[in-house]
Short mmCIF file of C-alpha atoms in Angstrom, two decimals:
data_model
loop_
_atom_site.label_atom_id
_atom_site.label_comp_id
_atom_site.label_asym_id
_atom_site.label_seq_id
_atom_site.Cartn_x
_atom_site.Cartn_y
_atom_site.Cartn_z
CA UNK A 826 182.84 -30.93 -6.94
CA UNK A 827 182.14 -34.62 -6.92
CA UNK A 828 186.23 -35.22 -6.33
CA UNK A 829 185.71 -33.06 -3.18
CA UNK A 830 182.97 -34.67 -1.80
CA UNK A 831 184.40 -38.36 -2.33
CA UNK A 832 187.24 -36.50 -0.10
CA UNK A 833 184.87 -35.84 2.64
CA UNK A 834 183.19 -38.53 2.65
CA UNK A 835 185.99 -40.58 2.82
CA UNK A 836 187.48 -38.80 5.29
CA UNK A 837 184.30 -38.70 6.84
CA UNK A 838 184.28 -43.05 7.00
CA UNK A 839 187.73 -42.81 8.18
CA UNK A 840 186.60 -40.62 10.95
CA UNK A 841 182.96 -42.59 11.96
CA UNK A 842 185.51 -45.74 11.71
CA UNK A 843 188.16 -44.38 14.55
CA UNK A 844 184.66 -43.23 16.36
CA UNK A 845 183.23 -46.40 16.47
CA UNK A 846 186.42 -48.16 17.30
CA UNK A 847 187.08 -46.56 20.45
CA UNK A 848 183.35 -46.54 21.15
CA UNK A 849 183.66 -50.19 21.35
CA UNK A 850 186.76 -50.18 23.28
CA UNK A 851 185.87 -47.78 25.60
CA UNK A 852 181.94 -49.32 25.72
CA UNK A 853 183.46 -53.03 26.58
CA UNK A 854 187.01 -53.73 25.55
CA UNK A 855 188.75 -51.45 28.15
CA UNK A 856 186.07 -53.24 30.60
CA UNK A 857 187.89 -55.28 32.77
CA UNK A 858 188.31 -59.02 30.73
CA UNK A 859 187.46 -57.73 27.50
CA UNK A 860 183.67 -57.92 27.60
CA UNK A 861 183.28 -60.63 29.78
CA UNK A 862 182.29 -60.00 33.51
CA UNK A 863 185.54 -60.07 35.15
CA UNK A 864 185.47 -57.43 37.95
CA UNK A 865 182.15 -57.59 38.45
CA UNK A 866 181.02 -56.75 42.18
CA UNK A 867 177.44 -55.91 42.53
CA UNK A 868 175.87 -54.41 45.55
CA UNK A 869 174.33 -56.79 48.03
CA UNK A 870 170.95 -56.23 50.30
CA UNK A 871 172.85 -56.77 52.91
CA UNK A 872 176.18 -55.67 53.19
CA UNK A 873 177.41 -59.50 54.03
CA UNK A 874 181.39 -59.42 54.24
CA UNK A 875 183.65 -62.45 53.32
CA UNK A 876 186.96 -60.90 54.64
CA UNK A 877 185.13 -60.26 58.34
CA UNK A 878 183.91 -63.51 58.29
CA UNK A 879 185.72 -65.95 56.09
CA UNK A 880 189.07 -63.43 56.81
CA UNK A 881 188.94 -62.32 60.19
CA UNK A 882 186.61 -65.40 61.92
CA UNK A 883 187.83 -67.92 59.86
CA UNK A 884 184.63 -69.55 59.02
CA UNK A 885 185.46 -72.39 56.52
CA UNK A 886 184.03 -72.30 53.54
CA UNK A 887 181.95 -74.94 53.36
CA UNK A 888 180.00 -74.08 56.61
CA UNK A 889 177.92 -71.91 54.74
CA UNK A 890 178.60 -73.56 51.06
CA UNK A 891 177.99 -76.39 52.51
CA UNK A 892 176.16 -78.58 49.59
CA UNK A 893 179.53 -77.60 47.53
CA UNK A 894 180.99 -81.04 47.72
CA UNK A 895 178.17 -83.31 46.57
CA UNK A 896 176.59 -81.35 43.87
CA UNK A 897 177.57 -78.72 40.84
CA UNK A 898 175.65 -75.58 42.58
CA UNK A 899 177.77 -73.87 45.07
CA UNK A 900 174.38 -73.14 47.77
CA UNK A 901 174.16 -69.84 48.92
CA UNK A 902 173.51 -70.27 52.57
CA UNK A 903 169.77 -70.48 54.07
CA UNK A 904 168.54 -67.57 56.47
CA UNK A 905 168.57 -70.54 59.27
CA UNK A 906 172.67 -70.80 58.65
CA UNK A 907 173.29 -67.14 59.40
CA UNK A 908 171.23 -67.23 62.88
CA UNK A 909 172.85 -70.03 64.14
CA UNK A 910 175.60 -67.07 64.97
CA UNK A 911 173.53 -64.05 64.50
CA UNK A 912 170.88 -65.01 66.84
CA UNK A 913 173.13 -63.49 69.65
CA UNK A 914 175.81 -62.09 67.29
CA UNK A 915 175.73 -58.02 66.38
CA UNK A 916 171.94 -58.33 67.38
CA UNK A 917 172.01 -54.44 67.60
CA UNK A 918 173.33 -53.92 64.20
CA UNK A 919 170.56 -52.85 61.66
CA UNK A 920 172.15 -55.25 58.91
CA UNK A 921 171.96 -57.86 61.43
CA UNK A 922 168.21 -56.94 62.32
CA UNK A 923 167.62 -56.95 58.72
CA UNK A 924 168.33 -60.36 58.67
CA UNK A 925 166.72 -61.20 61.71
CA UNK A 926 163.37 -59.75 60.28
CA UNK A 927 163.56 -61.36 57.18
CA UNK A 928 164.23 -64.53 59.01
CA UNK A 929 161.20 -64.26 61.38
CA UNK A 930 159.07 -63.70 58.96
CA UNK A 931 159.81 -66.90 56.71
CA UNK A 932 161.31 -64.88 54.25
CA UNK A 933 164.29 -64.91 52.85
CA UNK A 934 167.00 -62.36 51.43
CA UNK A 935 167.59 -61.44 47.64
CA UNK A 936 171.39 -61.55 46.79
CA UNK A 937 172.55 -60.59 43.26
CA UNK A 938 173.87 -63.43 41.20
CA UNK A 939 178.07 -62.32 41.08
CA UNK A 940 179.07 -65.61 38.77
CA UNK A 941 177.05 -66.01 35.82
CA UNK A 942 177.99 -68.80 32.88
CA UNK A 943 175.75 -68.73 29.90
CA UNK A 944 172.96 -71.53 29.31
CA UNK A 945 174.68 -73.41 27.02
CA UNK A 946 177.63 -74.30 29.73
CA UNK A 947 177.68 -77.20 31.78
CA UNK A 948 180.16 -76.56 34.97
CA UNK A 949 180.31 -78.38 38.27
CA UNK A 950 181.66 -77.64 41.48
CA UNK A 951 181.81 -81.42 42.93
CA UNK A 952 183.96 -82.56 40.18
CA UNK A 953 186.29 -79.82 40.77
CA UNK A 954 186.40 -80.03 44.65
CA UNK A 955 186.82 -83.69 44.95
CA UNK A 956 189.87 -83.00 42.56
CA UNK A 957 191.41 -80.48 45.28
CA UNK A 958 191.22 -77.50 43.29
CA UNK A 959 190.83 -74.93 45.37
CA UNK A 960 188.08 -72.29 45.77
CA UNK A 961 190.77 -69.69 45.45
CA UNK A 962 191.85 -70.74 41.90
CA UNK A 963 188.96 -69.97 40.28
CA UNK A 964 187.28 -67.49 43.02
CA UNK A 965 190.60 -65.43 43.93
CA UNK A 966 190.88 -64.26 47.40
CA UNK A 967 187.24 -64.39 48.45
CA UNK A 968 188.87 -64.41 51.89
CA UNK A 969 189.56 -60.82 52.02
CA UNK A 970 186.87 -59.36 49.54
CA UNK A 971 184.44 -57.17 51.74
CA UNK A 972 182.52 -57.14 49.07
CA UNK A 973 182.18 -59.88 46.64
CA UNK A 974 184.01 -60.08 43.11
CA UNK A 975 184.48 -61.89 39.92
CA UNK A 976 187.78 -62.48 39.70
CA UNK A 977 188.29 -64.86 36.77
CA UNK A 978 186.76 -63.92 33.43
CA UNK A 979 184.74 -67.26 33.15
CA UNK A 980 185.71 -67.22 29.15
CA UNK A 981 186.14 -70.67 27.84
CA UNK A 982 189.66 -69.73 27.25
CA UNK A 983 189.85 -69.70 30.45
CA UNK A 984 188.25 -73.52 31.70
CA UNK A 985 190.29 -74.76 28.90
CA UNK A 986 193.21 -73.38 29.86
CA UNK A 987 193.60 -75.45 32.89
CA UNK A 988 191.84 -78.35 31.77
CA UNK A 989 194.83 -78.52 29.07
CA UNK A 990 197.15 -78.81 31.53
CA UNK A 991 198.57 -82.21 31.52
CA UNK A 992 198.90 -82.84 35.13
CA UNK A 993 195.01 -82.05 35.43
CA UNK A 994 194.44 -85.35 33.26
CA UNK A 995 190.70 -83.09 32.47
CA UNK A 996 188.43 -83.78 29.66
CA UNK A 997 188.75 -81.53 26.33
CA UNK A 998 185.87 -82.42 24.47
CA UNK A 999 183.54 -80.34 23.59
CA UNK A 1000 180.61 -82.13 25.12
CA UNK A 1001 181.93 -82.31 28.54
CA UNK A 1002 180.66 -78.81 28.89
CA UNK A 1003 178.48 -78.49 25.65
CA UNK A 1004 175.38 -80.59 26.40
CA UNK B 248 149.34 -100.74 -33.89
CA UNK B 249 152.00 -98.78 -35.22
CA UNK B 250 149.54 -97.54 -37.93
CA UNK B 251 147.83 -96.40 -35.65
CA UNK B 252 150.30 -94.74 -33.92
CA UNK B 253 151.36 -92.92 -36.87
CA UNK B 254 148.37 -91.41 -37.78
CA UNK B 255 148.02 -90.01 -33.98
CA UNK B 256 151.13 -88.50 -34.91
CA UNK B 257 150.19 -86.81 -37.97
CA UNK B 258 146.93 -85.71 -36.66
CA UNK B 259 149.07 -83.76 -33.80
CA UNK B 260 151.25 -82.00 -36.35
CA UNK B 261 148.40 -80.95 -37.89
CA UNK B 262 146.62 -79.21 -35.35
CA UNK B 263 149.76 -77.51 -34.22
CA UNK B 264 150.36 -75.99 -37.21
CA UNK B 265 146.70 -74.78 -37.47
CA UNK B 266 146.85 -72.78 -34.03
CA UNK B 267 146.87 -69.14 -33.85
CA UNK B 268 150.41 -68.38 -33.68
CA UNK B 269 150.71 -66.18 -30.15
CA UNK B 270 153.61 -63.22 -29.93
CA UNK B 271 155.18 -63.59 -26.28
CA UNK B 272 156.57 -61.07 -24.49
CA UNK B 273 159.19 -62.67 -21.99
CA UNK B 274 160.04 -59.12 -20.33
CA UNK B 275 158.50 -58.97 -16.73
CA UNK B 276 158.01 -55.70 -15.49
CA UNK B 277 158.06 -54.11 -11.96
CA UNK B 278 156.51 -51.11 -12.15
CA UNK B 279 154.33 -48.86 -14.41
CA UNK B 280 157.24 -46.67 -15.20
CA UNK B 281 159.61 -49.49 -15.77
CA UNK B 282 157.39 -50.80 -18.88
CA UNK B 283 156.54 -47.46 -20.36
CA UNK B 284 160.86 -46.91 -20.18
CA UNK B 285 160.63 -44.09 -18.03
CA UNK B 286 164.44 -42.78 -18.45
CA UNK B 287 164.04 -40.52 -15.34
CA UNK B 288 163.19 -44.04 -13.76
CA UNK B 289 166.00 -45.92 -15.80
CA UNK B 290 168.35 -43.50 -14.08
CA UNK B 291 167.18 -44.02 -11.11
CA UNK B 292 167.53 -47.65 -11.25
CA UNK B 293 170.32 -48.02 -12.03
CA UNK B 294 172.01 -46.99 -8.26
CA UNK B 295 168.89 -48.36 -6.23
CA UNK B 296 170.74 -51.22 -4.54
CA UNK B 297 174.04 -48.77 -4.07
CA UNK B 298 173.64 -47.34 -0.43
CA UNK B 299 177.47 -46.20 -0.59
CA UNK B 300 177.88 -42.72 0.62
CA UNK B 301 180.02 -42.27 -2.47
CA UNK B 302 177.37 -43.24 -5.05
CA UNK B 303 176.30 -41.15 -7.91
CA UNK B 304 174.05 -38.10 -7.60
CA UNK B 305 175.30 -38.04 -3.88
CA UNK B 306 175.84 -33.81 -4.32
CA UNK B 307 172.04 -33.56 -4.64
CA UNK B 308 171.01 -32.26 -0.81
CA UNK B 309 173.60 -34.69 0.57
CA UNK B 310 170.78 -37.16 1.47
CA UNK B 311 172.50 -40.20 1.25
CA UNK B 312 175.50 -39.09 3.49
CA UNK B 313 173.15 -37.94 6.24
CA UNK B 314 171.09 -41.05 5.95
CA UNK B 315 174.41 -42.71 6.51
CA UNK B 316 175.49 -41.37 9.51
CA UNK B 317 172.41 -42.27 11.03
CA UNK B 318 172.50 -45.78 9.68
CA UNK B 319 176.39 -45.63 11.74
CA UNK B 320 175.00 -43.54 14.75
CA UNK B 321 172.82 -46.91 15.16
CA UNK B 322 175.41 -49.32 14.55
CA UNK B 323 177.23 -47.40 16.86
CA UNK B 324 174.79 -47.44 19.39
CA UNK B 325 173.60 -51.34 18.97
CA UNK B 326 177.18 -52.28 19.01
CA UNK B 327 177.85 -50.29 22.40
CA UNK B 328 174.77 -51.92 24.00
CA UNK B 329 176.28 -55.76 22.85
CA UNK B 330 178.83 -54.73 25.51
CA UNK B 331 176.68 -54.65 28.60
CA UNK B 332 176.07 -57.43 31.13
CA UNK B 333 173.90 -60.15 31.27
CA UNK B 334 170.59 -59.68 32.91
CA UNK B 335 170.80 -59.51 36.67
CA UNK B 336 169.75 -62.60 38.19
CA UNK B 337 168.80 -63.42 41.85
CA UNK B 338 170.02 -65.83 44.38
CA UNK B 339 167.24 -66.71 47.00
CA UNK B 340 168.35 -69.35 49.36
CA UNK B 341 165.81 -71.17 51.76
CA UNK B 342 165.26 -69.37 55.34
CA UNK B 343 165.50 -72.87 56.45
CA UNK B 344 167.67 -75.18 54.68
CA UNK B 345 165.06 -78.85 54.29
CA UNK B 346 167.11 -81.80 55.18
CA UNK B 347 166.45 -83.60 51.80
CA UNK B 348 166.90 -81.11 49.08
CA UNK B 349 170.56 -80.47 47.63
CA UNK B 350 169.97 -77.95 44.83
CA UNK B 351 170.79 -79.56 41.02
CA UNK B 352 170.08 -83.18 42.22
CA UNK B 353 166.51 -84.42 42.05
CA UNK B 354 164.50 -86.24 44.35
CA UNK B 355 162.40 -89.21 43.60
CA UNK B 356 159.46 -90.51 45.37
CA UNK B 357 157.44 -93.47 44.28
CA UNK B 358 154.03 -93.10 45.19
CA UNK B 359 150.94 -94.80 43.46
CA UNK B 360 147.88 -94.00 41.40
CA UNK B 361 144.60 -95.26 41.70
CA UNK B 362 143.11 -95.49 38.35
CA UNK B 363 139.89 -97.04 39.79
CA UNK B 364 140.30 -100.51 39.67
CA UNK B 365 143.74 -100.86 40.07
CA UNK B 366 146.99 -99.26 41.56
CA UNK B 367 149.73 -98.40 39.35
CA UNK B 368 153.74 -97.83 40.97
CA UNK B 369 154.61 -94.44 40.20
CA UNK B 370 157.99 -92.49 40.47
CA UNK B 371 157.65 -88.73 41.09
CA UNK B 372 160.89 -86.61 39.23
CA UNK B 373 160.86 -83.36 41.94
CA UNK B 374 163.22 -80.60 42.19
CA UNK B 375 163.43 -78.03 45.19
CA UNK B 376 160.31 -79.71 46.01
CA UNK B 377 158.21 -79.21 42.82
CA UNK B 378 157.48 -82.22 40.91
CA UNK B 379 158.77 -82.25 37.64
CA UNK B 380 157.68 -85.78 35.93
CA UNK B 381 155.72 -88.51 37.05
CA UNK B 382 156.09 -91.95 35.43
CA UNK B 383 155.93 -95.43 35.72
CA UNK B 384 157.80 -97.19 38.55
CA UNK B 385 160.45 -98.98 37.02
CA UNK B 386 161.88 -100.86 39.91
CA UNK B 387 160.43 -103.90 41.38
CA UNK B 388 159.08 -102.65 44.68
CA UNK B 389 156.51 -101.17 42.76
CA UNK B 390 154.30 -104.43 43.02
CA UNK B 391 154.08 -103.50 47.06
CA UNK B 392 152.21 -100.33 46.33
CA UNK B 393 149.25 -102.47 44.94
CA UNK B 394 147.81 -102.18 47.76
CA UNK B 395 148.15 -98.04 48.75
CA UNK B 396 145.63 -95.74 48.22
CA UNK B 397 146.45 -93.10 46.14
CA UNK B 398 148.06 -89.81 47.45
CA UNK B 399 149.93 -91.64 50.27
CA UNK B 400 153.09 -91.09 49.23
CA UNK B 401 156.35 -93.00 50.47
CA UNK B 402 159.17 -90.95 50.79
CA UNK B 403 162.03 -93.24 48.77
CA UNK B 404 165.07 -91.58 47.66
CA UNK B 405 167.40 -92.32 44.82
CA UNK B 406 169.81 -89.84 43.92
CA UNK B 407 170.72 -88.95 40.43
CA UNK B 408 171.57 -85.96 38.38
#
């Protein structure tokens, strides 16, 4: 009696084990990035579309990230940026009108954070620009994403990765980012 | 002096020996039924800390197995919920971007206060507008505010992270 039941049970554990195992890798692992963010793409307010208009119209970067170079947030764009097109551009649309509204009534719109690092990370953007690396390395082709989307995993593995790289000449100490 | 001493000493002895002598027990108990040796609690206690699935006396109702699966099924379900994202944050630029404000890089002012007979130099810490910290006007020019009233604030940038 008691032999059988240690059987059970321990077939039992060996069964809740492969359960939870593939209830972790199917809850994060198998995630894109292994339970980081990588992939992520949430939906916008407004459907606002990089590939029309940093794709198709060519609209540099910086036009509407334009704070990028001089300090570590990347801005998202004021209301006032957009109408300097979209007061006569797609007036008709109702995204566009959207916009408009929200604009004419001093308010602004509500975009969902894509890129997220934890508190405890210190990461600039000026540093990195005025070093040439491009938007693309870390962002991936932004330039045809209709909708935006994480495209690096943001893991520390990751930043470390290319700060290791010799031609990079970056710093490896912990408290460069850990502050 | 040592006489004396010595008789201290002997006095000491003395009373020692005369006090009741007193039988200690140095067994601390828990429980009633510990200290009356309860052997249906003996038994008992002897797997209390063992919350193996395999432990003695498991046959009995199955308890402990079913009180293990739920102690996994919660595992199970804590560890699944480790998995999912960070809390949704929000990104609400300015309908109008202000000329002055980069976001992450403060703004200083210097600006006085009146403290009724005098006027002190102060420099205003602001970010996005809001001031954060207000403190004393380290640089010189703070002498030339002797002379402002307080609230009439001068607009003087210096840029710093």
């Amino acid at each position: 009696m008691h032999r059988v039941f240690k059987r059970t049970a321990a077939g039992a554990m060996a069964f809740i084990g492969a359960l939870m195992v593939t209830t972790l890798l199917t809850g994060c692992k198998f995630q894109p990035g292994w339970g980081y963010n990588k992939g992520y793409a949430p939906e916008q307010p407004i459907p606002f579309d990089h590939s029309l208009h940093a794709g198709t119209h060519k609209i540099q970067c910086q036009y509407c990230h334009n704070q990028i170079e001089r300090t570590k947030h990347a801005n998202i764009p004021a209301l006032s940026t957009c109408m300097n097109c979209h007061l006569q551009v797609a007036t008709d649309k109702p995204a566009i009108q959207k916009l408009r509204e929200a604009y004419d009534n001093g308010d602004s719109i509500e975009w969902t954070r894509v890129h997220m690092l934890p508190d405890f990370v210190h990461f600039n953007h000026n540093a990195h620009i005025a070093k040439g690396v491009n938007c693309q390395t870390c962002h991936g082709p932004i330039e045809t994403m209709a909708k935006v989307q994480q495209f690096s995993d943001l893991s520390m593995g990751w930043c470390v990765n290319c700060h290791r790289q010799p031609e990079n000449k970056a710093p490896l100490n912990c408290s460069t980012c850990h502050y | 002096m040592s006489e004396h001493h010595h008789d201290h000493d002997h006095d000491l002895e003395m009373k020692k020996a005369l006090r009741p002598k007193v039988e200690r027990d140095t067994k601390y108990w828990n429980s009633l039924e510990q200290w009356s040796n309860d052997p249906e609690f003996n038994k008992i206690a002897t797997t209390e800390f063992q919350s193996s699935p395999l432990r003695e006396a498991d046959d009995e109702g199955g308890w402990a197995r079913r009180e293990f699966l739920k102690l996994m099924g919660a595992s199970i379900a804590m560890a699944s919920a480790g998995c999912i994202r960070r809390p949704v944050q929000k990104i609400v630029p300015y309908n109008k971007q202000p000329e002055e404000v980069t976001l992450g890089i403060a703004n200083y002012y210097s600006s006085a206060y009146f403290d009724g007979s005098d006027a002190l130099g102060v420099l205003i810490k602001t970010r996005e507008g809001r001031p954060i910290k207000i403190e004393g006007n380290p640089f010189p020019q703070s002498a030339g505010f002797r002379q402002f009233v307080f609230g009439c604030a001068q607009k003087k940038q210096h840029t710093s992270k």
